[in-house]
């Protein structure tokens, strides 16, 4: 069993910043593909960033240059630094993990549109104009 617990969401004005954190616990592999997905109510959940075990990353075009995903193995924590936030970034953000995919798939476009093996409960991000 793997447990993913997100924190750091909140309400900010456009142009502001937030940093999301995700603590991973339970029986998992550090070779897992990790990522952040988001979902707007009534719409499909989609990925915004992923990171493979070798540190390579992938970003959705909508957040490229504004969001940064990182991982600290020492404390099993995944981060998403979000800068220059826009109202369209408003969504529930989920930390995800998948042990069944390799690095090349992890940083490919397909992963951002997949349904990863594990997902946290989410943290809400609201950006006002």
PDB file of N, CA, C and O in Angstrom, residues 11-18 66 82-90 125-129:
ATOM      1  N   UNK A  11      -5.426  29.884  -1.754  1.00  0.00           N
ATOM      2  CA  UNK A  11      -5.957  30.901  -2.642  1.00  0.00           C
ATOM      3  C   UNK A  11      -4.932  32.010  -2.823  1.00  0.00           C
ATOM      4  O   UNK A  11      -4.391  32.522  -1.838  1.00  0.00           O
ATOM      5  N   UNK A  12      -4.680  32.358  -4.063  1.00  0.00           N
ATOM      6  CA  UNK A  12      -3.740  33.430  -4.376  1.00  0.00           C
ATOM      7  C   UNK A  12      -4.295  34.274  -5.508  1.00  0.00           C
ATOM      8  O   UNK A  12      -5.197  33.836  -6.231  1.00  0.00           O
ATOM      9  N   UNK A  13      -3.731  35.451  -5.670  1.00  0.00           N
ATOM     10  CA  UNK A  13      -4.103  36.281  -6.800  1.00  0.00           C
ATOM     11  C   UNK A  13      -3.234  35.927  -7.999  1.00  0.00           C
ATOM     12  O   UNK A  13      -2.131  35.374  -7.856  1.00  0.00           O
ATOM     13  N   UNK A  14      -3.719  36.251  -9.161  1.00  0.00           N
ATOM     14  CA  UNK A  14      -2.963  36.002 -10.387  1.00  0.00           C
ATOM     15  C   UNK A  14      -1.582  36.645 -10.282  1.00  0.00           C
ATOM     16  O   UNK A  14      -1.445  37.758  -9.782  1.00  0.00           O
ATOM     17  N   UNK A  15      -0.587  35.886 -10.743  1.00  0.00           N
ATOM     18  CA  UNK A  15       0.784  36.343 -10.638  1.00  0.00           C
ATOM     19  C   UNK A  15       1.502  35.848  -9.399  1.00  0.00           C
ATOM     20  O   UNK A  15       2.727  35.967  -9.298  1.00  0.00           O
ATOM     21  N   UNK A  16       0.749  35.296  -8.470  1.00  0.00           N
ATOM     22  CA  UNK A  16       1.326  34.798  -7.232  1.00  0.00           C
ATOM     23  C   UNK A  16       1.947  33.420  -7.390  1.00  0.00           C
ATOM     24  O   UNK A  16       1.958  32.838  -8.487  1.00  0.00           O
ATOM     25  N   UNK A  17       2.460  32.907  -6.273  1.00  0.00           N
ATOM     26  CA  UNK A  17       3.140  31.611  -6.274  1.00  0.00           C
ATOM     27  C   UNK A  17       2.635  30.727  -5.137  1.00  0.00           C
ATOM     28  O   UNK A  17       2.185  31.225  -4.103  1.00  0.00           O
ATOM     29  N   UNK A  18       2.730  29.436  -5.373  1.00  0.00           N
ATOM     30  CA  UNK A  18       2.452  28.440  -4.344  1.00  0.00           C
ATOM     31  C   UNK A  18       3.424  27.288  -4.534  1.00  0.00           C
ATOM     32  O   UNK A  18       3.866  27.017  -5.665  1.00  0.00           O
ATOM     33  N   UNK A  66       6.600  27.984 -15.954  1.00  0.00           N
ATOM     34  CA  UNK A  66       6.009  28.555 -14.737  1.00  0.00           C
ATOM     35  C   UNK A  66       6.046  27.569 -13.561  1.00  0.00           C
ATOM     36  O   UNK A  66       6.169  27.983 -12.411  1.00  0.00           O
ATOM     37  N   UNK A  82       4.924  26.507  -8.171  1.00  0.00           N
ATOM     38  CA  UNK A  82       4.061  27.130  -9.172  1.00  0.00           C
ATOM     39  C   UNK A  82       4.212  28.633  -9.076  1.00  0.00           C
ATOM     40  O   UNK A  82       3.884  29.240  -8.049  1.00  0.00           O
ATOM     41  N   UNK A  83       4.735  29.232 -10.145  1.00  0.00           N
ATOM     42  CA  UNK A  83       4.943  30.677 -10.200  1.00  0.00           C
ATOM     43  C   UNK A  83       4.061  31.293 -11.280  1.00  0.00           C
ATOM     44  O   UNK A  83       3.584  30.598 -12.181  1.00  0.00           O
ATOM     45  N   UNK A  84       3.865  32.589 -11.176  1.00  0.00           N
ATOM     46  CA  UNK A  84       3.062  33.320 -12.151  1.00  0.00           C
ATOM     47  C   UNK A  84       1.720  32.621 -12.395  1.00  0.00           C
ATOM     48  O   UNK A  84       1.333  32.359 -13.546  1.00  0.00           O
ATOM     49  N   UNK A  85       1.047  32.308 -11.318  1.00  0.00           N
ATOM     50  CA  UNK A  85      -0.208  31.577 -11.416  1.00  0.00           C
ATOM     51  C   UNK A  85      -1.277  32.378 -12.148  1.00  0.00           C
ATOM     52  O   UNK A  85      -1.330  33.614 -12.046  1.00  0.00           O
ATOM     53  N   UNK A  86      -2.115  31.656 -12.881  1.00  0.00           N
ATOM     54  CA  UNK A  86      -3.190  32.253 -13.656  1.00  0.00           C
ATOM     55  C   UNK A  86      -4.531  31.692 -13.184  1.00  0.00           C
ATOM     56  O   UNK A  86      -4.586  30.581 -12.648  1.00  0.00           O
ATOM     57  N   UNK A  87      -5.618  32.416 -13.409  1.00  0.00           N
ATOM     58  CA  UNK A  87      -6.930  31.898 -13.001  1.00  0.00           C
ATOM     59  C   UNK A  87      -7.230  30.509 -13.582  1.00  0.00           C
ATOM     60  O   UNK A  87      -7.875  29.694 -12.930  1.00  0.00           O
ATOM     61  N   UNK A  88      -6.728  30.242 -14.780  1.00  0.00           N
ATOM     62  CA  UNK A  88      -6.971  28.938 -15.394  1.00  0.00           C
ATOM     63  C   UNK A  88      -6.189  27.805 -14.726  1.00  0.00           C
ATOM     64  O   UNK A  88      -6.381  26.639 -15.063  1.00  0.00           O
ATOM     65  N   UNK A  89      -5.319  28.131 -13.786  1.00  0.00           N
ATOM     66  CA  UNK A  89      -4.632  27.104 -13.013  1.00  0.00           C
ATOM     67  C   UNK A  89      -5.483  26.610 -11.845  1.00  0.00           C
ATOM     68  O   UNK A  89      -5.105  25.661 -11.154  1.00  0.00           O
ATOM     69  N   UNK A  90      -6.617  27.259 -11.615  1.00  0.00           N
ATOM     70  CA  UNK A  90      -7.505  26.856 -10.531  1.00  0.00           C
ATOM     71  C   UNK A  90      -7.987  25.427 -10.752  1.00  0.00           C
ATOM     72  O   UNK A  90      -8.534  25.099 -11.803  1.00  0.00           O
ATOM     73  N   UNK A 125      -6.212  24.450  -5.319  1.00  0.00           N
ATOM     74  CA  UNK A 125      -5.527  25.699  -5.677  1.00  0.00           C
ATOM     75  C   UNK A 125      -6.551  26.602  -6.358  1.00  0.00           C
ATOM     76  O   UNK A 125      -7.196  26.184  -7.315  1.00  0.00           O
ATOM     77  N   UNK A 126      -6.694  27.806  -5.834  1.00  0.00           N
ATOM     78  CA  UNK A 126      -7.626  28.771  -6.404  1.00  0.00           C
ATOM     79  C   UNK A 126      -6.878  30.066  -6.710  1.00  0.00           C
ATOM     80  O   UNK A 126      -6.231  30.636  -5.819  1.00  0.00           O
ATOM     81  N   UNK A 127      -6.956  30.490  -7.963  1.00  0.00           N
ATOM     82  CA  UNK A 127      -6.265  31.703  -8.394  1.00  0.00           C
ATOM     83  C   UNK A 127      -7.308  32.716  -8.839  1.00  0.00           C
ATOM     84  O   UNK A 127      -8.078  32.461  -9.766  1.00  0.00           O
ATOM     85  N   UNK A 128      -7.329  33.866  -8.187  1.00  0.00           N
ATOM     86  CA  UNK A 128      -8.301  34.907  -8.521  1.00  0.00           C
ATOM     87  C   UNK A 128      -7.663  35.926  -9.473  1.00  0.00           C
ATOM     88  O   UNK A 128      -6.453  36.138  -9.432  1.00  0.00           O
ATOM     89  N   UNK A 129      -8.479  36.555 -10.318  1.00  0.00           N
ATOM     90  CA  UNK A 129      -7.953  37.517 -11.301  1.00  0.00           C
ATOM     91  C   UNK A 129      -7.292  38.719 -10.640  1.00  0.00           C
ATOM     92  O   UNK A 129      -7.621  39.083  -9.515  1.00  0.00           O
TER      93      UNK A 129
END
